[in-house]
Coordinates of C-alpha atoms in Angstrom, one line a residue:
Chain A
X84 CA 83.5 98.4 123.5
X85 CA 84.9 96.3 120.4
X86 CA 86.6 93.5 120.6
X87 CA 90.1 93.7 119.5
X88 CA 90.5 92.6 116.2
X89 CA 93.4 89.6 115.9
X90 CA 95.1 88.8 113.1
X91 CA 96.5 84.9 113.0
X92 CA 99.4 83.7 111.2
X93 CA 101.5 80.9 111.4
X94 CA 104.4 78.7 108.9
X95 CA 103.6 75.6 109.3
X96 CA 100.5 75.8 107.3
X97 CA 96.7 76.8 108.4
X98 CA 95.9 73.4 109.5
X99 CA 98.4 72.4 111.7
X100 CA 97.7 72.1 115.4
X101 CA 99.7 75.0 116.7
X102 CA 98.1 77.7 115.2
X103 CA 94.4 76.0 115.6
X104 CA 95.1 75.8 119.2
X105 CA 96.9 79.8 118.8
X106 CA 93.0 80.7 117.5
X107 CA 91.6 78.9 120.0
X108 CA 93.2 80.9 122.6
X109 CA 92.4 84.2 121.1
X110 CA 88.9 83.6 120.5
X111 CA 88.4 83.9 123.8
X112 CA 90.4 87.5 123.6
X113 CA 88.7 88.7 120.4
X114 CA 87.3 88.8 116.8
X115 CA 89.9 86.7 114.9
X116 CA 90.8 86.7 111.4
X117 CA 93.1 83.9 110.1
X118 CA 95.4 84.0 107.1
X119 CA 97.9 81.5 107.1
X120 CA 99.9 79.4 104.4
X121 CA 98.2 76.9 102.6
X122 CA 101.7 74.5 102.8
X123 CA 104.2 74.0 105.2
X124 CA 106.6 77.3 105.0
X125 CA 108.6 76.4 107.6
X126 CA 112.4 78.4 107.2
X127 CA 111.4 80.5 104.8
X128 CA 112.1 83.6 106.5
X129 CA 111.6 86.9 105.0
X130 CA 110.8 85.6 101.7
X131 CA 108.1 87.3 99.9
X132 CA 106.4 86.1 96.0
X133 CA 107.6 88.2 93.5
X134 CA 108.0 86.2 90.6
X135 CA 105.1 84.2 91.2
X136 CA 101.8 84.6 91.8
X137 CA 99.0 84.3 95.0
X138 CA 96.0 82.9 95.0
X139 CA 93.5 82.8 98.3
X140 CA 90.2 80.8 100.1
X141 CA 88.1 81.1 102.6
X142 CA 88.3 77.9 104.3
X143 CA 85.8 75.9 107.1
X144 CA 87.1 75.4 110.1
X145 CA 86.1 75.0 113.8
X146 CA 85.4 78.1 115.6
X147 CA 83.6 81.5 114.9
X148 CA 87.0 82.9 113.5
X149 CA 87.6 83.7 109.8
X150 CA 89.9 81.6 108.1
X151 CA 91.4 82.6 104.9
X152 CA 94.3 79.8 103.7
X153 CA 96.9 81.8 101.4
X154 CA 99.4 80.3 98.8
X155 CA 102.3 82.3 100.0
X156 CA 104.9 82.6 102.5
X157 CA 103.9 83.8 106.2
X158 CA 105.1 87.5 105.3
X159 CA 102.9 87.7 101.8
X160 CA 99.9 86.4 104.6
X161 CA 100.2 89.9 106.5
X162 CA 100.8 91.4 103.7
X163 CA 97.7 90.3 101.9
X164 CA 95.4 90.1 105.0
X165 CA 96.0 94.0 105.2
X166 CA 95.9 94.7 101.8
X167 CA 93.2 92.3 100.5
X168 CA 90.7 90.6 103.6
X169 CA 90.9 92.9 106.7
X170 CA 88.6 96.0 107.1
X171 CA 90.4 97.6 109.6
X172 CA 93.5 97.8 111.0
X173 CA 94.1 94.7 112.9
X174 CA 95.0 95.7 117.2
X175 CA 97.4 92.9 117.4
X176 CA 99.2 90.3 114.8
X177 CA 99.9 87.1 116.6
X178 CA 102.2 83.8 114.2
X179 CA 102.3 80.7 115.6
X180 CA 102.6 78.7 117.7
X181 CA 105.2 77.0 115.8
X182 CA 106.3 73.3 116.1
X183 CA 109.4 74.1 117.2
X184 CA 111.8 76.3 119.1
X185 CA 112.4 79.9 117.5
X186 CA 115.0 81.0 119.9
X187 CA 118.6 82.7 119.4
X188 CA 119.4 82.9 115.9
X189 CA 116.5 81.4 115.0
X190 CA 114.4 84.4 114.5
X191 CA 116.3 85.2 111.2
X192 CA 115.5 81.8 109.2
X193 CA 111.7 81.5 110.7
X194 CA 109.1 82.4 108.6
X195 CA 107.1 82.0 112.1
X196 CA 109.1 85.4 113.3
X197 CA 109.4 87.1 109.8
X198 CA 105.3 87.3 109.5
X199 CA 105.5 89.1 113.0
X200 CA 108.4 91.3 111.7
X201 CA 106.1 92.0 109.1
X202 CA 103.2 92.9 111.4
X203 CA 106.0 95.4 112.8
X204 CA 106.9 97.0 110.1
X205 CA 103.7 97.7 109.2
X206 CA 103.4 99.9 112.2
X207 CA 101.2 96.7 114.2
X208 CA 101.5 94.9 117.6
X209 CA 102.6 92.2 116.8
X210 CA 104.1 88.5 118.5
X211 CA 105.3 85.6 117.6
X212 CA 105.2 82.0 119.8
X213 CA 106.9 78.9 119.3
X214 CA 107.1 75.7 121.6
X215 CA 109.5 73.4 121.7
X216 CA 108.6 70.5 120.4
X217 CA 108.9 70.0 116.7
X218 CA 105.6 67.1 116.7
X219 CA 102.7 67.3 115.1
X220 CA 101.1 66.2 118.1
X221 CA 102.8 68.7 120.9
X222 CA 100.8 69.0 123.5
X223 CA 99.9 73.3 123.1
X224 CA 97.2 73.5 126.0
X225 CA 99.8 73.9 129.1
X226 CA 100.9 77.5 127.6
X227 CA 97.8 78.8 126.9
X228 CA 97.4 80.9 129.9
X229 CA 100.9 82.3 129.4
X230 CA 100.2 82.8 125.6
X231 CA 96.5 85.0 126.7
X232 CA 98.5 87.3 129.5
X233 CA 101.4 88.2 126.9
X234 CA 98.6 88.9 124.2
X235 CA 96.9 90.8 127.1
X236 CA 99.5 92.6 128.3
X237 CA 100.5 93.7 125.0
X238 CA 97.2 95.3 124.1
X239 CA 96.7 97.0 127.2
X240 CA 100.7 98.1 127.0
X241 CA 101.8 98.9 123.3
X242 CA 105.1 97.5 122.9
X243 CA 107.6 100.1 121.6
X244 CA 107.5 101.2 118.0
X245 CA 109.9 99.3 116.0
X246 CA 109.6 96.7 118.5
X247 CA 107.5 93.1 118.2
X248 CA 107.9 89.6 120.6
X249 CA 109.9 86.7 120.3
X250 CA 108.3 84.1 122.8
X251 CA 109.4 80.8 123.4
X252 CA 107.7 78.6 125.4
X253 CA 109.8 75.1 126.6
X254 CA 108.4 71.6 126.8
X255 CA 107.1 71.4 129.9
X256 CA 103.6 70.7 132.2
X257 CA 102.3 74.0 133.0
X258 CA 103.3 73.4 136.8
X259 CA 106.6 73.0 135.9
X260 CA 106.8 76.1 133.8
X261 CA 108.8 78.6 136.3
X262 CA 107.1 82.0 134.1
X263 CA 107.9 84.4 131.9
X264 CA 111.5 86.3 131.6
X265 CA 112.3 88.7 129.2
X266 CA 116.0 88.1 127.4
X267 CA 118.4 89.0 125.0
X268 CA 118.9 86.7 121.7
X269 CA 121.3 84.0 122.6
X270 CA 124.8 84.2 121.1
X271 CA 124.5 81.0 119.0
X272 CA 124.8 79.1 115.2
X273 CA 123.3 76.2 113.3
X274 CA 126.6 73.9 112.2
X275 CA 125.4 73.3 109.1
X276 CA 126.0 69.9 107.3
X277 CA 124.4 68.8 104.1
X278 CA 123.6 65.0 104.1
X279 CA 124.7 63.3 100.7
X280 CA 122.6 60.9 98.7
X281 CA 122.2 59.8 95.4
X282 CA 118.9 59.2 93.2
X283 CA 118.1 56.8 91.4
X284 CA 118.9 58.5 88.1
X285 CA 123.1 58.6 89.6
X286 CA 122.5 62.0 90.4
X287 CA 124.1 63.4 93.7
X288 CA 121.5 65.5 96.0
X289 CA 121.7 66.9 99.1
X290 CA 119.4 67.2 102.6
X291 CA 120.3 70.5 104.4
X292 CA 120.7 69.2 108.3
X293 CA 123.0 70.2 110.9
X294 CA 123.1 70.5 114.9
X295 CA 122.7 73.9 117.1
X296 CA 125.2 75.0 118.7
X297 CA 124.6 77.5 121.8
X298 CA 127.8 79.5 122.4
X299 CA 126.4 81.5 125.0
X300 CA 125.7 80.7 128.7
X301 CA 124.7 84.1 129.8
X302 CA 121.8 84.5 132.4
X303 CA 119.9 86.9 130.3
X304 CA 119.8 85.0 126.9
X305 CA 117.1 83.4 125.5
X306 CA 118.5 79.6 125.6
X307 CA 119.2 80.0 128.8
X308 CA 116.1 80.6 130.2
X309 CA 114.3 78.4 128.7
X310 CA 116.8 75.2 129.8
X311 CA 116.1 77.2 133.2
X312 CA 112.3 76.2 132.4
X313 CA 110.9 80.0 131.7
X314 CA 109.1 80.5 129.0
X315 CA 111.7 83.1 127.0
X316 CA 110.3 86.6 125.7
X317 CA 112.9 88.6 123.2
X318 CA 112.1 92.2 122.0
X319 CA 112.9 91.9 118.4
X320 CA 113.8 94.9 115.9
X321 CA 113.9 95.3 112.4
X322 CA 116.4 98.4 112.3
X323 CA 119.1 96.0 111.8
X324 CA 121.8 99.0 111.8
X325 CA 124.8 98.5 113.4
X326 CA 124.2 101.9 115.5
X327 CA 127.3 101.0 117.8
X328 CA 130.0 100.5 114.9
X329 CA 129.1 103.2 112.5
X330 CA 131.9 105.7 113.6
X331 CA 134.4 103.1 113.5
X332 CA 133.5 101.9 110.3
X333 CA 133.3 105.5 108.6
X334 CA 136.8 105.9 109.9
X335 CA 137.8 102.6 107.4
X336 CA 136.3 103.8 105.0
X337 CA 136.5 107.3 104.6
X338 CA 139.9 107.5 104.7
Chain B
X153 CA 151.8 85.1 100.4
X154 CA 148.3 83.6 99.6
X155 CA 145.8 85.1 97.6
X156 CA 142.7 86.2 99.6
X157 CA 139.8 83.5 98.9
X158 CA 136.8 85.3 97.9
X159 CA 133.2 83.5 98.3
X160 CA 131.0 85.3 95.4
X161 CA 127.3 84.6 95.7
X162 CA 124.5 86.5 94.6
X163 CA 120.5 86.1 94.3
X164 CA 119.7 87.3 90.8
X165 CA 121.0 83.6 89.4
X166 CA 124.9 82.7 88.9
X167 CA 124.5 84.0 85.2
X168 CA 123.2 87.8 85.9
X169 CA 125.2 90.2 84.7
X170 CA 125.9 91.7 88.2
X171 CA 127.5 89.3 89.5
X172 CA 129.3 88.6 86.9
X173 CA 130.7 91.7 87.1
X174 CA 131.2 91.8 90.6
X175 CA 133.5 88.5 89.9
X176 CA 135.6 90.1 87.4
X177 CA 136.4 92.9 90.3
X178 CA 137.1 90.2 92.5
X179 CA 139.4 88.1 90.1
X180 CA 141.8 91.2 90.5
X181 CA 142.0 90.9 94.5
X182 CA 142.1 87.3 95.1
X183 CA 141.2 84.0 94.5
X184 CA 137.4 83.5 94.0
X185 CA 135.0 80.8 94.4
X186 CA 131.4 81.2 92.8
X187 CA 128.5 79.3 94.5
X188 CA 124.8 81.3 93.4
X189 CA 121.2 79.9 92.8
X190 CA 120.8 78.4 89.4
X191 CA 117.6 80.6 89.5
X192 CA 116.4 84.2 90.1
X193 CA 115.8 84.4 94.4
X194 CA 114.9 87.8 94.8
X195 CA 113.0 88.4 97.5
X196 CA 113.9 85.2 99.2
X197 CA 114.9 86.8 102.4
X198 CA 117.0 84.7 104.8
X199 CA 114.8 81.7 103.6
X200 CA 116.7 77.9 104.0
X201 CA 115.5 74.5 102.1
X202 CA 114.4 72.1 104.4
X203 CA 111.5 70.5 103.0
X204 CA 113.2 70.0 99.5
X205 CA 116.4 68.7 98.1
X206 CA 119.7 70.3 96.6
X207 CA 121.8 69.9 93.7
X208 CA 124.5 71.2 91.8
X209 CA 127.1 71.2 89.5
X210 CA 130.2 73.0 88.3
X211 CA 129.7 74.8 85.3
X212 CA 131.9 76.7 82.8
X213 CA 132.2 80.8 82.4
X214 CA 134.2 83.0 81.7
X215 CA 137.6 83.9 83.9
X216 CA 139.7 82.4 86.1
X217 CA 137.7 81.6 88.8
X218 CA 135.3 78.3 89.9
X219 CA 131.4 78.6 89.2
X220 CA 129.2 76.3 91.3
X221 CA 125.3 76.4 90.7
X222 CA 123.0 75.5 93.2
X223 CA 119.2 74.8 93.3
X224 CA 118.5 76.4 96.2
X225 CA 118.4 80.4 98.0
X226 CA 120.9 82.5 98.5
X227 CA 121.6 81.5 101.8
X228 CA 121.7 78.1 101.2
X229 CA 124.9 78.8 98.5
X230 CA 126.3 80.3 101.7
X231 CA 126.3 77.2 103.8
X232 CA 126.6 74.9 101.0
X233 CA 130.1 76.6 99.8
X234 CA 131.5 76.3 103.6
X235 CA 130.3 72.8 103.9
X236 CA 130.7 71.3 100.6
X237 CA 132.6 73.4 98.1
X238 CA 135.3 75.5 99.7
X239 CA 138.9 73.5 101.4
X240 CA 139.6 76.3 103.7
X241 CA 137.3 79.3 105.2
X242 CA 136.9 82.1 102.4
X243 CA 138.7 85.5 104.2
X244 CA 135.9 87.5 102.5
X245 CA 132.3 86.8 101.7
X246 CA 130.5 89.4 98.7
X247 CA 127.1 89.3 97.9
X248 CA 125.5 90.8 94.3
X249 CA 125.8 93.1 92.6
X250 CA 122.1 93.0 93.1
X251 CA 120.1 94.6 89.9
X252 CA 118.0 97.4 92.2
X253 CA 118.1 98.7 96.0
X254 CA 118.7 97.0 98.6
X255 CA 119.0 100.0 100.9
X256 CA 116.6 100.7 104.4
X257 CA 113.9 97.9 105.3
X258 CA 114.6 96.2 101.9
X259 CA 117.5 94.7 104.4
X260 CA 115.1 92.3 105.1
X261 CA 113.6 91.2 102.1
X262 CA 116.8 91.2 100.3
X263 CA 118.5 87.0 99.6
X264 CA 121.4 89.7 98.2
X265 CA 122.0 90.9 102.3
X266 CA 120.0 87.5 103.7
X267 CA 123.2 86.0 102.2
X268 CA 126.0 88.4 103.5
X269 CA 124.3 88.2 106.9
X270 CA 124.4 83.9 107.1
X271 CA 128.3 84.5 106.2
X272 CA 128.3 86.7 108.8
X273 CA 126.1 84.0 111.4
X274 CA 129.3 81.8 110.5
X275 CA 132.0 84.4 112.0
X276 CA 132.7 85.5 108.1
X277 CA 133.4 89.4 106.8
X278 CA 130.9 89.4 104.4
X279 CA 129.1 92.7 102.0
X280 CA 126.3 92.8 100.1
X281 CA 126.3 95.4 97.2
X282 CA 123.8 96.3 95.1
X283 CA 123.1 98.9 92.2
X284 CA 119.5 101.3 92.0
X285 CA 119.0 99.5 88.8
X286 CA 116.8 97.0 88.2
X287 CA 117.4 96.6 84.6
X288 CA 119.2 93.7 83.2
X289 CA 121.9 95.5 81.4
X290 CA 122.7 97.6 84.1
X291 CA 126.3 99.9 84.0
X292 CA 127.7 98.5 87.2
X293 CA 131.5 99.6 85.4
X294 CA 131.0 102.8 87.7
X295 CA 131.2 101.0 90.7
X296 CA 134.8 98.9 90.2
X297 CA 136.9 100.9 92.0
X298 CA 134.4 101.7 94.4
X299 CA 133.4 98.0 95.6
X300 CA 137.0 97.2 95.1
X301 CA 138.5 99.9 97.6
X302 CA 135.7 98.3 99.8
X303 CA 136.3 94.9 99.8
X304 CA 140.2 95.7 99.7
X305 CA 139.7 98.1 103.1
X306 CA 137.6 95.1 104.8
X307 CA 140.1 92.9 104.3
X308 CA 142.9 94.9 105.8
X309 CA 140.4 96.5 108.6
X310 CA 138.0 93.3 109.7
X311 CA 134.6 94.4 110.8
X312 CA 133.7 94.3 113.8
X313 CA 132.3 90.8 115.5
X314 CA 128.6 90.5 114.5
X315 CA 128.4 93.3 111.5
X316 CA 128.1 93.2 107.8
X317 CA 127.7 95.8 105.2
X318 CA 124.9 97.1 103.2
X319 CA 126.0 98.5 100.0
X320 CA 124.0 100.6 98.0
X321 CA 125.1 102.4 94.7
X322 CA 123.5 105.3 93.0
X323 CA 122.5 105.1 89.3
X324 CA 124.8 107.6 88.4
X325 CA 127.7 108.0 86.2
X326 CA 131.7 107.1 87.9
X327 CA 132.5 110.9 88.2
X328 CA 129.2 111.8 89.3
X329 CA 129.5 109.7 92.5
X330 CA 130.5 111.7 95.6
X331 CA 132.1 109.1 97.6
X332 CA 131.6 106.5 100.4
X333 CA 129.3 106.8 103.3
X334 CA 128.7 104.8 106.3
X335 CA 125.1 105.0 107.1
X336 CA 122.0 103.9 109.5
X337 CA 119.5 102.5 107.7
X338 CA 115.9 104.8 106.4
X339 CA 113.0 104.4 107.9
X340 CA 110.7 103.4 105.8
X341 CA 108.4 100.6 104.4
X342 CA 106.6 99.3 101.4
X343 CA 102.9 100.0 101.0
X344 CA 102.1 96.9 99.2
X345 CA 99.2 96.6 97.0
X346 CA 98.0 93.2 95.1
X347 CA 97.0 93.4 91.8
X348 CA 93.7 91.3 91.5
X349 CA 93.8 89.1 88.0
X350 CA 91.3 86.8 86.7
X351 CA 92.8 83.4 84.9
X352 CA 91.3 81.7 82.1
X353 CA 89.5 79.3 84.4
X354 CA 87.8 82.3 86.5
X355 CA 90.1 82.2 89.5
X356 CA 91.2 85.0 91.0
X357 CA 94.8 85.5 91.4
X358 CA 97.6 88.0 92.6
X359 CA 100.4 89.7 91.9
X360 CA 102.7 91.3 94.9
X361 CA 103.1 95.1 93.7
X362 CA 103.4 98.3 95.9
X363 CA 105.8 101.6 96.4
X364 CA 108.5 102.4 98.7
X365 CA 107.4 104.8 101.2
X366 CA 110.5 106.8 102.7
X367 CA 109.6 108.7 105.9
X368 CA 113.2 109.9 106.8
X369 CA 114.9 112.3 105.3
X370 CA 117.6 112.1 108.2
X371 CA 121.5 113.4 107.0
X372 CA 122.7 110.1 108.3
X373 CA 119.6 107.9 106.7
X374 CA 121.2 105.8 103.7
X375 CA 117.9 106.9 101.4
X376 CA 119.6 111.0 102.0
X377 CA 123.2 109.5 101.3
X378 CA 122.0 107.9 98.0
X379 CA 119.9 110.3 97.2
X380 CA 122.1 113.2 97.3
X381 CA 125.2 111.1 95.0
X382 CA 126.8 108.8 97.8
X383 CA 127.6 104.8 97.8
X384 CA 125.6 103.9 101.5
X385 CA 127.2 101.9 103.4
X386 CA 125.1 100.6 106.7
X387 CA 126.7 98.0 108.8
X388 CA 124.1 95.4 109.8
X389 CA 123.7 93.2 112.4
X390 CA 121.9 90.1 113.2
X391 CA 121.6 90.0 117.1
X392 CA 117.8 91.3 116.5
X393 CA 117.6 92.5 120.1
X394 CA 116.4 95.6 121.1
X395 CA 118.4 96.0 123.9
X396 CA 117.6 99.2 124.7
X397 CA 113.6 98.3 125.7
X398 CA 114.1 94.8 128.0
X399 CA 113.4 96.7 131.1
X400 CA 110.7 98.8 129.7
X401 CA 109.1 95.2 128.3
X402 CA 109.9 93.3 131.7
X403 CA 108.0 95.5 133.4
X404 CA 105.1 95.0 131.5
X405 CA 105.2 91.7 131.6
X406 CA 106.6 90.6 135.3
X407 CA 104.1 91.8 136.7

């Protein structure tokens, strides 16, 4: 039988340790195939290149996976791997694991997320990872068992079409990791606040920061079960209609 | 009583001609406040700045209204305006008028909707509009009364909690326009293709390009509605849960 082919993606660049430990892990599954951003993309979301243009290598790196480093966003990386490097269709897109948590709201600004959306819409399995722990130096072994019975699971289980993974995995020893519970997107916001300084020309510029702020203590959401020390799993969709609200909103408007 | 304050933003660049338009309809419902990129961001998705710096300044046009460019994406004028800019929260956000469609999975792609949706994220009502023209000099005097009954019903009839709108306008002259209506959004996808350039040096590089592949031709799909004379309206949301499949996922993956 073949190997499933793997697909690898990340945002915070084709060297970083998450998503060389994320190959790691799926060696072991299959034949992988990495293209990733060649700089940090962290936040970018759904951005694509339009007005710019790509350029590619194949890179050396440790493993017998391929590694292509891309100078685009996560989402023109699965774009361009299916388009441009991959010979067939890949069985499963995995992005990450990302230095830091993509929970909640936090699936619309990563770029971590978006490249898995992307897998999605393109008719793929497809899953995204995060830990959290923002450093470069987060330790990435304790979920690896988790991370290889989602990937797994998924291949032997298709998710549902339209459909792709949102897991979060908290900062914890594996032994203190309770499992895996699937959730609903937490109910919560970034308060934004943009940090003033001035250069050294007089000019005023601004740092975007800000603090997160959960609004939702609900046992099925995301944030909490990962303070509950589960590792989070969100079914995420890209039909982003609004299929509850559309008669009340015709009624506005069509009258 | 007090003017409505409308937010204008945009991602074609404060200076397009759509949004410029879109601020003269505005001027004649309320009080407006303009913060857009000081650059073209199409395609920026929900993309933030994190790794970079902001600027701006205040700058001079036309009408009665205040004009604040900003170096960063569409959603970054968003939360920039309500931390920085605006005294008071805006009672409206509007987004475009984006030059071309931002109608099915181009919801995704879109800094045009990525913008409308952070307004939204901050508890805002907040529409995106756009025009199927991508051209520069675009008619979007067909649309006034149209995007101003909109906005004007949306202020009287506030969406409901965690929905924005989608607007999409046909390419068609005023009285050629069969109305208003509420819509899901297509399925359908772009089946991208890079275009493979060599540079002077002997590089290889790429440009993004592909088609729009519509595979729904659904009465209640906003492709039909614009295709057969309607103004689409989808309202979109950004809890990306698919509800409807957590027990069909947690059974796959609790056990």
């Amino acid at each position: 039988m073949q190997k499933p082919l793997i697909l690898v993606t990340n945002d915070d660049g084709i060297t970083a340790p998450g998503v060389r430990n994320l190959v790691e892990f799926m060696n072991e599954i299959g034949e992988v195939v990495v293209v990733a951003p060649n700089s940090p993309q962290s936040g970018k979301g759904h951005a694509i290149t339009i007005n710019s243009t790509l350029t590619f290598e194949e890179i050396s790196l440790e493993g017998p996976q391929s590694d292509y480093s891309l100078s685009g966003t996560p989402v023109d990386c699965v774009k361009f791997a299916l388009d441009k490097i991959l010979t067939r269709k890949p069985d499963i897109v995995v992005s990450g694991i990302n230095h830091g948590a993509n929970s909640s709201i936090n699936v619309i600004y990563s770029g971590t997320m978006s490249a898995a959306v992307e897998a999605g819409v393109e008719g793929l399995q497809a899953i995204g990872f995060s830990l959290l722990d923002f450093s470069w130096d987060a330790d990435f072994g304790q979920a690896k068992e988790f991370i290889q019975e989602i990937v797994l699971k998924t291949l032997e289980n298709p998710l549902p079409k339209g459909v792709v993974l949102n897991v979060n995995i908290p900062k914890l020893e594996k032994d203190k990791i309770k499992g895996i519970k699937v959730c609903r997107q937490a109910h919560a916001k970034w308060e934004e606040s943009f940090d003033e300084r001035i250069n050294p020309h007089g000019k005023k510029y601004f740092w975007l920061t800000g603090y997160f702020n959960n609004m939702d203590s609900g046992s099925d959401a995301d944030e909490t079960a990962l303070a509950d020390g589960f590792i989070s799993v969100v079914p995420v969709k890209f039909d982003l209609t609004a299929h509850e609200h559309l008669e009340q909103i015709a009624a506005v408007l069509n009258t």
